[in-house]
Amino acid sequence: MYDDLDAFAAVVEHSSLNRASRQLNLSQPALSRKISKLEERLGVALFHRFGKRLELTEVGRLTYTYALEQRQQRSKFLEALSKFKEGEPQLVTLGASLTTLQTTLPPLVNAYMEKYPAAELKLITGKTHEMVTAVSEGKCDVGIIASQVQEPGLRCIPLFEDQLRLVVAEHHPLAQSPRLTMEHLSRLPMILFSKGTWYRRTTDDLFQRCGVDPDVRMEIDSFEAIVRLLPTIKAAALLPKSYLRPELLNGGGLVSLHIKELEQTQRTTCLIYQGSGGLSTAARCLVQVTEEVFLSGRE
C-alpha cells in the first residue's frame, strides 16, 4: 500500500499521469493500475476524472496529506536506521547530581549535541548517592557527580577541581577591596544555599571555623536566582567557580573575588560509568565527548 501511496502522491504533485509515470520510471498503464488499486483498497474515489484531467476529491486531499506524513515518517526511520548501522549514538541516559546540574551540564550537552545532532539525551537528576546507585544498577548509562567515589564495578574519572568564590555586584564596596579575608564576611548581607545541601554544610563549617557570622538575607538552591538577586538586594554569595563563566559575570554586572580560606571548599567533579565494558555506543560516545570537554589540554 505504501508504494501505491507514493505513486498517488507523485500524480498529485505532477498534476499528470504522464509526467508522474516518467518520474517513477513506470509505464502510464502501470501507474493507472496502482491508483485504481489504491482506490479499490480504500473504497473511495481519489480523483474526479475529466478526460485526461484529474482533480482531487475531498477524500483525495485527505489521502494526499496522509501520504506526505507517511513519506516523512519513513524518511526519518531510514535516517535513524542508517545512523544506527553506522554506529552513531541514538539514546543515552545521563545522571547528574543536583550540584552539578547548573555548572557542568550546559557545556557538555552543547558539545555532545553539536557532535551528534541525531542523538537523544535523557537526563535524570538527584543526589550524589542516588546517581551512583542509578549508574550501578544500569538505570543511567553515565553519571556526573560532584565528588569522588570508590564503588565496586564503577569507573570514576576526575574531570576538574572546583571551589567556592565570593560573588558581588561590580559596584559593591567589597569589589574595590585589594585583599579580602573571611572577616569581611562577618555581618555581610548574603544569599546562601538552602540548609541540607553540600554547599551549605561546607560554608557553615567554614564560617564556624573562621568565626564568621554573616547576615543571611535569603536561602536559595538555584544558582541562576542567586545571580539575578545579587545586584537587587546588594548582597554577596558564595558560588562554584565552574559556574562563573565570563559571559555570566559580565552580562550580570558581577565580579568574582578570591578569599584564601575558600580554597578549603574544593571538591572534585567526576565522571562515572560501569567498568565492565558493556557500554552502548551512545554511552561510549558521551564518555568520549565528556573527556574531550573537560580533560582536553590537560597535561
mmCIF file of C-alpha atoms in Angstrom:
data_model
loop_
_atom_site.group_PDB
_atom_site.id
_atom_site.type_symbol
_atom_site.label_atom_id
_atom_site.label_comp_id
_atom_site.label_asym_id
_atom_site.label_seq_id
_atom_site.Cartn_x
_atom_site.Cartn_y
_atom_site.Cartn_z
ATOM 1 C CA MET A 1 0.000 0.000 0.000
ATOM 2 C CA TYR A 2 2.884 2.387 0.749
ATOM 3 C CA ASP A 3 4.172 2.078 -2.833
ATOM 4 C CA ASP A 4 0.696 2.895 -4.092
ATOM 5 C CA LEU A 5 0.550 5.935 -1.785
ATOM 6 C CA ASP A 6 3.880 7.146 -3.167
ATOM 7 C CA ALA A 7 2.585 6.718 -6.696
ATOM 8 C CA PHE A 8 -0.601 8.585 -5.811
ATOM 9 C CA ALA A 9 1.401 11.449 -4.266
ATOM 10 C CA ALA A 10 3.568 11.681 -7.384
ATOM 11 C CA VAL A 11 0.469 12.036 -9.586
ATOM 12 C CA VAL A 12 -0.858 14.814 -7.345
ATOM 13 C CA GLU A 13 2.490 16.644 -7.305
ATOM 14 C CA HIS A 14 2.991 16.411 -11.082
ATOM 15 C CA SER A 15 -0.679 17.026 -11.889
ATOM 16 C CA SER A 16 -0.284 14.467 -14.648
ATOM 17 C CA LEU A 17 -0.203 10.689 -15.002
ATOM 18 C CA ASN A 18 2.220 11.048 -17.885
ATOM 19 C CA ARG A 19 4.770 13.192 -16.022
ATOM 20 C CA ALA A 20 4.411 11.127 -12.818
ATOM 21 C CA SER A 21 4.981 7.881 -14.730
ATOM 22 C CA ARG A 22 8.244 9.232 -16.159
ATOM 23 C CA GLN A 23 9.406 10.357 -12.717
ATOM 24 C CA LEU A 24 8.563 6.957 -11.209
ATOM 25 C CA ASN A 25 10.008 5.077 -14.191
ATOM 26 C CA LEU A 26 6.686 3.297 -14.718
ATOM 27 C CA SER A 27 4.513 2.944 -17.756
ATOM 28 C CA GLN A 28 1.376 5.050 -17.677
ATOM 29 C CA PRO A 29 -0.914 1.978 -17.660
ATOM 30 C CA ALA A 30 1.041 0.515 -14.722
ATOM 31 C CA LEU A 31 0.689 3.772 -12.802
ATOM 32 C CA SER A 32 -3.024 3.903 -13.561
ATOM 33 C CA ARG A 33 -3.403 0.392 -12.181
ATOM 34 C CA LYS A 34 -1.643 1.439 -8.949
ATOM 35 C CA ILE A 35 -4.036 4.340 -8.492
ATOM 36 C CA SER A 36 -7.059 2.143 -9.231
ATOM 37 C CA LYS A 37 -5.737 -0.497 -6.813
ATOM 38 C CA LEU A 38 -5.359 2.111 -4.077
ATOM 39 C CA GLU A 39 -8.881 3.421 -4.659
ATOM 40 C CA GLU A 40 -10.201 -0.143 -4.545
ATOM 41 C CA ARG A 41 -8.454 -0.807 -1.218
ATOM 42 C CA LEU A 42 -9.689 2.427 0.320
ATOM 43 C CA GLY A 43 -13.159 2.037 -1.171
ATOM 44 C CA VAL A 44 -13.291 5.650 -2.359
ATOM 45 C CA ALA A 45 -12.529 7.688 -5.472
ATOM 46 C CA LEU A 46 -9.400 9.824 -5.077
ATOM 47 C CA PHE A 47 -9.816 11.804 -8.298
ATOM 48 C CA HIS A 48 -12.603 13.326 -10.339
ATOM 49 C CA ARG A 49 -11.702 12.413 -13.926
ATOM 50 C CA PHE A 50 -12.493 14.849 -16.710
ATOM 51 C CA GLY A 51 -10.947 13.160 -19.739
ATOM 52 C CA LYS A 52 -7.187 13.355 -19.194
ATOM 53 C CA ARG A 53 -7.587 15.985 -16.485
ATOM 54 C CA LEU A 54 -7.559 14.819 -12.858
ATOM 55 C CA GLU A 55 -8.955 16.728 -9.915
ATOM 56 C CA LEU A 56 -8.617 15.581 -6.305
ATOM 57 C CA THR A 57 -11.748 14.665 -4.431
ATOM 58 C CA GLU A 58 -12.162 15.757 -0.828
ATOM 59 C CA VAL A 59 -11.029 12.339 0.404
ATOM 60 C CA GLY A 60 -8.230 12.538 -2.175
ATOM 61 C CA ARG A 61 -6.885 15.656 -0.467
ATOM 62 C CA LEU A 62 -7.069 13.865 2.894
ATOM 63 C CA THR A 63 -5.253 10.868 1.421
ATOM 64 C CA TYR A 64 -2.528 13.094 -0.031
ATOM 65 C CA THR A 65 -1.906 14.625 3.404
ATOM 66 C CA TYR A 66 -1.637 11.127 4.867
ATOM 67 C CA ALA A 67 0.742 10.073 2.075
ATOM 68 C CA LEU A 68 3.043 13.013 2.871
ATOM 69 C CA GLU A 69 3.043 12.140 6.576
ATOM 70 C CA GLN A 70 3.944 8.542 5.783
ATOM 71 C CA ARG A 71 6.747 9.684 3.491
ATOM 72 C CA GLN A 72 8.214 11.905 6.219
ATOM 73 C CA GLN A 73 7.961 9.195 8.877
ATOM 74 C CA ARG A 74 9.587 6.653 6.588
ATOM 75 C CA SER A 75 12.396 9.087 5.786
ATOM 76 C CA LYS A 76 13.066 9.707 9.488
ATOM 77 C CA PHE A 77 13.050 5.977 10.185
ATOM 78 C CA LEU A 78 15.504 5.218 7.396
ATOM 79 C CA GLU A 79 17.790 8.065 8.508
ATOM 80 C CA ALA A 80 17.805 6.797 12.091
ATOM 81 C CA LEU A 81 18.379 3.239 10.895
ATOM 82 C CA SER A 82 21.312 4.376 8.771
ATOM 83 C CA LYS A 83 22.924 6.213 11.669
ATOM 84 C CA PHE A 84 22.397 3.196 13.909
ATOM 85 C CA LYS A 85 24.156 0.982 11.384
ATOM 86 C CA GLU A 86 26.988 3.486 11.149
ATOM 87 C CA GLY A 87 27.481 3.347 14.919
ATOM 88 C CA GLU A 88 26.222 6.828 15.743
ATOM 89 C CA PRO A 89 24.593 7.144 19.181
ATOM 90 C CA GLN A 90 20.821 7.176 19.492
ATOM 91 C CA LEU A 91 19.600 7.258 23.096
ATOM 92 C CA VAL A 92 21.783 7.710 26.161
ATOM 93 C CA THR A 93 20.741 8.356 29.762
ATOM 94 C CA LEU A 94 22.848 10.813 31.750
ATOM 95 C CA GLY A 95 22.531 11.147 35.514
ATOM 96 C CA ALA A 96 23.717 14.282 37.287
ATOM 97 C CA SER A 97 23.778 15.247 40.925
ATOM 98 C CA LEU A 98 21.876 18.423 41.684
ATOM 99 C CA THR A 99 25.065 20.319 42.492
ATOM 100 C CA THR A 100 26.487 19.701 39.015
ATOM 101 C CA LEU A 101 23.301 20.302 37.050
ATOM 102 C CA GLN A 102 23.828 24.044 36.639
ATOM 103 C CA THR A 103 27.610 24.036 36.282
ATOM 104 C CA THR A 104 28.787 21.026 34.291
ATOM 105 C CA LEU A 105 25.877 20.086 32.034
ATOM 106 C CA PRO A 106 25.393 23.162 29.793
ATOM 107 C CA PRO A 107 28.808 22.972 28.057
ATOM 108 C CA LEU A 108 28.726 19.161 27.987
ATOM 109 C CA VAL A 109 25.247 18.871 26.479
ATOM 110 C CA ASN A 110 26.035 21.565 23.906
ATOM 111 C CA ALA A 111 29.217 19.777 22.812
ATOM 112 C CA TYR A 112 27.511 16.371 22.640
ATOM 113 C CA MET A 113 24.503 17.532 20.652
ATOM 114 C CA GLU A 114 26.697 19.545 18.288
ATOM 115 C CA LYS A 115 28.767 16.440 17.513
ATOM 116 C CA TYR A 116 25.793 14.045 17.416
ATOM 117 C CA PRO A 117 22.720 16.109 16.441
ATOM 118 C CA ALA A 118 20.603 12.985 15.821
ATOM 119 C CA ALA A 119 21.222 11.600 19.306
ATOM 120 C CA GLU A 120 18.628 11.607 22.075
ATOM 121 C CA LEU A 121 19.780 12.558 25.561
ATOM 122 C CA LYS A 122 17.686 11.667 28.609
ATOM 123 C CA LEU A 123 18.586 13.418 31.851
ATOM 124 C CA ILE A 124 17.995 12.115 35.369
ATOM 125 C CA THR A 125 18.869 14.240 38.397
ATOM 126 C CA GLY A 126 19.172 13.547 42.090
ATOM 127 C CA LYS A 127 21.588 13.475 44.983
ATOM 128 C CA THR A 128 25.095 12.116 44.512
ATOM 129 C CA HIS A 129 24.426 8.778 46.204
ATOM 130 C CA GLU A 130 21.255 8.357 44.112
ATOM 131 C CA MET A 131 23.215 8.895 40.894
ATOM 132 C CA VAL A 132 25.874 6.395 41.976
ATOM 133 C CA THR A 133 23.147 3.815 42.599
ATOM 134 C CA ALA A 134 21.440 4.614 39.275
ATOM 135 C CA VAL A 135 24.646 4.038 37.310
ATOM 136 C CA SER A 136 25.483 0.879 39.293
ATOM 137 C CA GLU A 137 22.035 -0.562 38.592
ATOM 138 C CA GLY A 138 22.086 0.395 34.908
ATOM 139 C CA LYS A 139 19.307 2.981 35.201
ATOM 140 C CA CYS A 140 21.781 5.582 33.927
ATOM 141 C CA ASP A 141 24.459 4.960 31.326
ATOM 142 C CA VAL A 142 26.765 7.712 32.548
ATOM 143 C CA GLY A 143 26.828 9.913 35.637
ATOM 144 C CA ILE A 144 28.368 13.277 36.557
ATOM 145 C CA ILE A 145 28.782 13.811 40.286
ATOM 146 C CA ALA A 146 30.492 16.444 42.426
ATOM 147 C CA SER A 147 32.636 14.030 44.439
ATOM 148 C CA GLN A 148 34.994 11.108 44.065
ATOM 149 C CA VAL A 149 33.636 7.649 44.853
ATOM 150 C CA GLN A 150 35.056 4.177 45.104
ATOM 151 C CA GLU A 151 32.242 1.845 44.154
ATOM 152 C CA PRO A 152 32.773 -1.772 43.014
ATOM 153 C CA GLY A 153 32.140 -2.112 39.285
ATOM 154 C CA LEU A 154 32.260 1.630 38.563
ATOM 155 C CA ARG A 155 34.943 3.704 36.916
ATOM 156 C CA CYS A 156 35.365 7.171 38.442
ATOM 157 C CA ILE A 157 37.302 9.682 36.349
ATOM 158 C CA PRO A 158 38.121 13.121 37.864
ATOM 159 C CA LEU A 159 37.156 15.894 35.461
ATOM 160 C CA PHE A 160 38.061 19.100 37.270
ATOM 161 C CA GLU A 161 38.568 20.685 40.672
ATOM 162 C CA ASP A 162 36.100 23.285 41.873
ATOM 163 C CA GLN A 163 35.841 25.664 44.799
ATOM 164 C CA LEU A 164 33.617 28.476 46.009
ATOM 165 C CA ARG A 165 34.245 32.119 45.156
ATOM 166 C CA LEU A 166 32.785 35.269 46.644
ATOM 167 C CA VAL A 167 30.468 36.958 44.144
ATOM 168 C CA VAL A 168 29.167 40.523 44.411
ATOM 169 C CA ALA A 169 27.823 43.208 42.083
ATOM 170 C CA GLU A 170 30.586 45.226 40.439
ATOM 171 C CA HIS A 171 29.506 48.347 42.382
ATOM 172 C CA HIS A 172 29.591 46.526 45.751
ATOM 173 C CA PRO A 173 32.101 48.027 48.262
ATOM 174 C CA LEU A 174 33.982 44.704 48.548
ATOM 175 C CA ALA A 175 34.637 44.726 44.793
ATOM 176 C CA GLN A 176 37.188 47.500 45.381
ATOM 177 C CA SER A 177 38.982 45.857 48.318
ATOM 178 C CA PRO A 178 42.586 44.952 47.443
ATOM 179 C CA ARG A 179 42.703 41.914 49.721
ATOM 180 C CA LEU A 180 39.788 40.063 51.240
ATOM 181 C CA THR A 181 39.657 37.753 54.247
ATOM 182 C CA MET A 182 36.866 35.814 55.895
ATOM 183 C CA GLU A 183 36.483 38.661 58.386
ATOM 184 C CA HIS A 184 34.964 40.756 55.606
ATOM 185 C CA LEU A 185 32.015 38.334 55.594
ATOM 186 C CA SER A 186 31.011 38.971 59.210
ATOM 187 C CA ARG A 187 27.630 40.731 59.282
ATOM 188 C CA LEU A 188 27.764 40.913 55.492
ATOM 189 C CA PRO A 189 24.334 40.597 53.799
ATOM 190 C CA MET A 190 24.484 37.273 51.972
ATOM 191 C CA ILE A 191 22.403 34.827 49.979
ATOM 192 C CA LEU A 192 23.264 31.263 50.989
ATOM 193 C CA PHE A 193 22.311 27.851 49.707
ATOM 194 C CA SER A 194 19.440 26.071 51.413
ATOM 195 C CA LYS A 195 20.183 24.044 54.527
ATOM 196 C CA GLY A 196 20.935 20.377 53.933
ATOM 197 C CA THR A 197 22.857 20.931 50.682
ATOM 198 C CA TRP A 198 26.563 20.126 50.419
ATOM 199 C CA TYR A 199 27.389 23.748 49.699
ATOM 200 C CA ARG A 200 25.501 24.960 52.781
ATOM 201 C CA ARG A 201 27.132 22.389 55.072
ATOM 202 C CA THR A 202 30.544 23.344 53.704
ATOM 203 C CA THR A 203 30.032 27.087 54.113
ATOM 204 C CA ASP A 204 28.530 26.701 57.585
ATOM 205 C CA ASP A 205 31.549 24.630 58.679
ATOM 206 C CA LEU A 206 33.905 27.222 57.209
ATOM 207 C CA PHE A 207 32.053 30.100 58.860
ATOM 208 C CA GLN A 208 32.233 28.320 62.220
ATOM 209 C CA ARG A 209 35.960 27.620 61.930
ATOM 210 C CA CYS A 210 36.664 31.217 60.942
ATOM 211 C CA GLY A 211 34.292 32.769 63.486
ATOM 212 C CA VAL A 212 32.165 34.359 60.758
ATOM 213 C CA ASP A 213 28.519 35.290 61.379
ATOM 214 C CA PRO A 214 27.023 36.536 58.072
ATOM 215 C CA ASP A 215 23.731 38.389 57.744
ATOM 216 C CA VAL A 216 21.706 35.744 55.873
ATOM 217 C CA ARG A 217 19.053 37.512 53.785
ATOM 218 C CA MET A 218 17.908 34.552 51.658
ATOM 219 C CA GLU A 219 18.408 30.801 51.286
ATOM 220 C CA ILE A 220 18.049 29.507 47.699
ATOM 221 C CA ASP A 221 19.130 26.397 45.748
ATOM 222 C CA SER A 222 19.124 27.984 42.294
ATOM 223 C CA PHE A 223 22.424 29.454 41.087
ATOM 224 C CA GLU A 224 20.572 31.495 38.462
ATOM 225 C CA ALA A 225 18.192 33.003 41.008
ATOM 226 C CA ILE A 226 21.089 33.950 43.276
ATOM 227 C CA VAL A 227 22.953 35.638 40.414
ATOM 228 C CA ARG A 228 19.865 37.642 39.432
ATOM 229 C CA LEU A 229 19.183 38.749 43.008
ATOM 230 C CA LEU A 230 22.687 39.827 43.992
ATOM 231 C CA PRO A 231 22.569 43.325 42.431
ATOM 232 C CA THR A 232 18.966 43.863 43.520
ATOM 233 C CA ILE A 233 19.364 43.305 47.252
ATOM 234 C CA LYS A 234 23.043 44.405 47.370
ATOM 235 C CA ALA A 235 24.132 41.102 48.864
ATOM 236 C CA ALA A 236 27.041 38.706 48.371
ATOM 237 C CA ALA A 237 27.082 34.959 47.692
ATOM 238 C CA LEU A 238 29.478 32.035 47.538
ATOM 239 C CA LEU A 239 29.163 30.270 44.185
ATOM 240 C CA PRO A 240 31.140 27.497 42.456
ATOM 241 C CA LYS A 241 33.979 28.777 40.303
ATOM 242 C CA SER A 242 32.910 26.414 37.492
ATOM 243 C CA TYR A 243 29.568 28.210 37.223
ATOM 244 C CA LEU A 244 31.079 31.666 36.984
ATOM 245 C CA ARG A 245 31.727 31.840 33.267
ATOM 246 C CA PRO A 246 32.950 35.241 31.975
ATOM 247 C CA GLU A 247 29.778 35.893 29.972
ATOM 248 C CA LEU A 248 27.670 35.270 33.094
ATOM 249 C CA LEU A 249 29.682 37.704 35.207
ATOM 250 C CA ASN A 250 29.986 40.392 32.556
ATOM 251 C CA GLY A 251 26.377 40.105 31.484
ATOM 252 C CA GLY A 252 25.122 40.389 35.051
ATOM 253 C CA GLY A 253 27.465 43.140 36.186
ATOM 254 C CA LEU A 254 29.106 40.825 38.732
ATOM 255 C CA VAL A 255 32.662 40.155 39.890
ATOM 256 C CA SER A 256 34.226 37.001 41.302
ATOM 257 C CA LEU A 257 36.550 37.560 44.278
ATOM 258 C CA HIS A 258 39.137 35.251 45.814
ATOM 259 C CA ILE A 259 39.496 34.607 49.523
ATOM 260 C CA LYS A 260 42.310 32.306 50.595
ATOM 261 C CA GLU A 261 40.177 30.356 53.059
ATOM 262 C CA LEU A 262 37.685 29.467 50.342
ATOM 263 C CA GLU A 263 40.258 27.070 48.911
ATOM 264 C CA GLN A 264 39.158 24.757 51.734
ATOM 265 C CA THR A 265 35.833 24.288 49.899
ATOM 266 C CA GLN A 266 37.494 22.483 46.985
ATOM 267 C CA ARG A 267 35.782 19.398 45.611
ATOM 268 C CA THR A 268 36.251 17.174 42.567
ATOM 269 C CA THR A 269 33.638 16.698 39.849
ATOM 270 C CA CYS A 270 33.832 13.198 38.345
ATOM 271 C CA LEU A 271 32.522 11.078 35.503
ATOM 272 C CA ILE A 272 31.217 7.638 36.483
ATOM 273 C CA TYR A 273 30.122 4.651 34.407
ATOM 274 C CA GLN A 274 30.140 0.880 34.638
ATOM 275 C CA GLY A 275 33.615 -0.513 34.102
ATOM 276 C CA SER A 276 32.533 -3.936 32.857
ATOM 277 C CA GLY A 277 32.878 -2.907 29.213
ATOM 278 C CA GLY A 278 29.160 -3.203 28.492
ATOM 279 C CA LEU A 279 28.619 0.421 27.474
ATOM 280 C CA SER A 280 26.377 1.071 24.496
ATOM 281 C CA THR A 281 27.687 3.008 21.501
ATOM 282 C CA ALA A 282 25.762 6.066 22.709
ATOM 283 C CA ALA A 283 27.285 5.844 26.194
ATOM 284 C CA ARG A 284 30.810 5.415 24.816
ATOM 285 C CA CYS A 285 30.328 8.493 22.654
ATOM 286 C CA LEU A 286 29.089 10.520 25.623
ATOM 287 C CA VAL A 287 32.083 9.408 27.707
ATOM 288 C CA GLN A 288 34.404 10.430 24.874
ATOM 289 C CA VAL A 289 32.808 13.866 24.490
ATOM 290 C CA THR A 290 32.895 14.421 28.274
ATOM 291 C CA GLU A 291 36.613 13.706 28.357
ATOM 292 C CA GLU A 292 37.174 15.985 25.366
ATOM 293 C CA VAL A 293 35.293 18.851 27.009
ATOM 294 C CA PHE A 294 36.879 18.654 30.446
ATOM 295 C CA LEU A 295 40.195 16.862 30.011
ATOM 296 C CA SER A 296 41.483 18.127 26.651
ATOM 297 C CA GLY A 297 44.587 20.245 27.079
ATOM 298 C CA ARG A 298 45.357 18.782 30.489
ATOM 299 C CA GLU A 299 48.931 17.604 30.752
#
